[in-house]
Amino acid sequence: MTERNRCWVLAEHPDGMPDLSNFRMEERALPILEEGQVLGKSRWLSVDPYMRGRISKQANYAGGVSIGEVMHGAAVAEVIDSRHPDWKPGDLFETIGFGWQDYAAVDGDALTRVDPELGPEHAWLSYLGMPGLTALIALELIGQIKQGDTVVVSAASGAVGQVVGQIAKIMGGNAVAVASSQEKLDWCREIGFDVGINYREEPDLKAAIAHACPTGVDVFFDNTAGPIHDAVMNNLAVGARIIICGTISLAGQFEKPDMGERFLRKILVARARMEGFLIFDHLDKYDAARRQLALWASAGMLQFKTDILDGIESMPQAFINILTSKNFGKQVVRI
Amino acid sequence: MTERNRCWVLAEHPDGMPDLSNFRMEERALPILEEGQVLGKSRWLSVDPYMRGRISKQANYAGGVSIGEVMHGAAVAEVIDSRHPDWKPGDLFETIGFGWQDYAAVDGDALTRVDPELGPEHAWLSYLGMPGLTALIALELIGQIKQGDTVVVSAASGAVGQVVGQIAKIMGGNAVAVASSQEKLDWCREIGFDVGINYREEPDLKAAIAHACPTGVDVFFDNTAGPIHDAVMNNLAVGARIIICGTISLAGQFEKPDMGERFLRKILVARARMEGFLIFDHLDKYDAARRQLALWASAGMLQFKTDILDGIESMPQAFINILTSKNFGKQVVRI
């Protein structure tokens, strides 16, 4: 093959909010396959908030990206060549370990088969992939929604949030969406959220949460940290569960400590439980959760909005869009 | 009876650290017994950090004390008169609902019988009472110590802390004491803590915790909030459990928001669980836990230090002492 592999590499670690200058495109030779690997050609690339942590200089829960290294990221890709018995050219797979590039050589044992009968290809990056699995498994393990619980979801139209709200309804809860525009909230209402709060338009977010949650917040699915977190923590019901899933509002100040009001007395008074959640700890639950999500989707109980940009050139912009709430729905890039 | 009942009432809500002027002694007539009640004469009165919350103007997890109302608090008392079939004069009981006074008429159904064979009378206010029960039940429900876990305890020589450290050792953990003087730490080492940190003498508390906990903190029993909390939160091991049991370092700023560094990213990266704990939610576990604590004490596996002041006149000072770390061990007042 004489084709070249376009790759986005990290040009420099961002200081604050990432911008286009942090990334550089390079053309490289196609990787040589080793025994057990397959060569994939990307069809859909994913950008996800956790990648902000990986390009920080600070230690984090996953190995960071070094300067000059290809950006990490998930993809749905097609097998072009295979040295693994389970995979043949034309097969489709999803993997978190693909990277922002046209081609990657990946371990055939670590791939998820994409079954187009269960949903569109890019669903493996959204409601049948990491965001959907995160929503369902975190709600099961930490959220433990009971009939009538009030469930507040930040970044509610985002990749994780939209699934959280719909599952909250399926589990018998009342779902309160917090998002950055009326358009997003209108859609949240369409898919089943009971109430919507536009955090950019509320002069008193704490009062808005109190108004939307008259008996307090039983479950808070926190995708953002920041001011939404603060407003919800002032409205906890006794026994509240708080899932710390993302901190995207800190994307522009990642290198600095997050200063503000602490809520230890609120946690004590409410006997609240706050827990950090990372989907990669729960590989053993993926298959069952994915089947459940596919079932709900096929029954019309789970809708999903995807925000599609075209061309690998768009990757840095797509990433910046999710950090600045410019996307609407799960952000993917079609290659 | 012509005896008078000396009562401490709340004279005014404190603004910041309570002082003696917040309390006023009154002499009142002895209460008249109603059917089902017993008249108790206090022998030991307790002061506990949670009472700081009850005299705040702010809402809290228990009804607050009003101006002119007798201060709330637990006691070990002797039955003087009874209109309840289970109680006769001379019996000893413990109740959280006694108050800072010589005499109280209390519901005979809501009392804990004091069995002098299980421990000294005042133990029902310490290791056989609320502090001991708090330590054991919170460690069982939230701490879930595994062999080799590193367990950090703030206010380690206090009523709850000293029991936590000893149970942590019984459960197979390594116990790290944080306290306010070398004398307290020496005693913590005597009863089994592995390491002691004097937070008043450490120029870099975060580094001191890191040094004492080279593999990170698995369980943090937080009785204080404040700078010790901050230092520990910077040293979490993956899967850490943080028990928010008390916030005594905030006693002097109770009416203001607690500002400082927030640790949402640390909680996320460590997939930590932080949970508020209030013993009053777990009445159903008291009996079994108390038997366990008495067994450990009789076997010499659980030691306990009590700081005794004499006379009901001492109550406000005893209370202020625990808020300012002047006590050494569980603070009680002998009447």
XYZ file of N, CA and C in Angstrom, chain B residues 21 24 36 69 71 74 76 88 97 103 108 144 167 185 188 190 206 218-219 276 283 286 288 293 311 318 323:
81
model
N -20.315 33.474 76.791
C -21.471 34.382 76.812
C -22.660 33.847 76.015
N -26.334 30.517 79.356
C -26.766 31.129 80.610
C -27.361 30.036 81.489
N -45.592 7.140 81.376
C -44.620 6.637 80.419
C -43.245 7.270 80.566
N -33.852 28.053 75.226
C -34.109 26.611 75.363
C -32.919 25.943 76.051
N -29.959 23.587 76.537
C -29.027 22.996 75.578
C -29.269 21.495 75.455
N -26.440 14.535 75.475
C -26.599 13.195 76.032
C -26.153 13.175 77.492
N -25.653 10.220 81.065
C -25.944 9.024 81.835
C -26.592 9.510 83.124
N -37.198 1.608 87.372
C -37.459 1.863 88.792
C -36.323 2.729 89.342
N -31.294 12.531 74.642
C -32.281 13.598 74.807
C -32.385 14.115 76.229
N -31.812 17.572 86.075
C -32.945 16.639 86.009
C -33.638 16.754 84.652
N -39.637 6.806 78.788
C -39.000 5.557 79.213
C -38.739 4.579 78.079
N -15.092 -0.090 55.105
C -14.850 -1.409 54.486
C -13.359 -1.693 54.336
N -9.978 0.100 65.872
C -10.750 -0.843 65.036
C -10.043 -1.040 63.693
N -0.405 12.357 70.278
C 0.106 11.369 69.325
C 0.831 10.239 70.039
N -1.747 7.968 71.067
C -2.269 7.235 69.905
C -1.346 6.071 69.537
N 0.562 4.511 71.601
C 0.399 3.525 72.682
C -0.777 2.585 72.422
N 0.412 18.222 53.433
C 0.221 17.335 52.276
C 1.421 16.400 52.110
N -6.295 4.836 51.676
C -7.431 4.008 51.266
C -8.716 4.404 51.982
N -8.588 4.707 53.267
C -9.752 5.121 54.046
C -9.386 6.371 54.827
N -21.264 11.166 53.796
C -21.591 11.722 55.099
C -22.193 10.654 55.990
N -29.939 3.157 64.132
C -30.383 2.657 65.434
C -30.448 1.126 65.469
N -27.262 -0.606 66.699
C -26.607 -0.232 67.956
C -26.285 -1.441 68.841
N -25.887 -4.725 68.424
C -24.809 -5.630 68.008
C -23.460 -4.919 68.080
N -18.136 -3.838 70.768
C -17.195 -2.904 71.400
C -16.884 -3.332 72.836
N -18.664 19.110 87.741
C -19.678 20.111 88.057
C -20.377 20.657 86.832
N -16.430 22.989 78.906
C -16.147 21.664 78.349
C -16.454 21.644 76.852
N -14.164 22.156 70.975
C -14.140 22.886 69.691
C -12.771 23.482 69.411
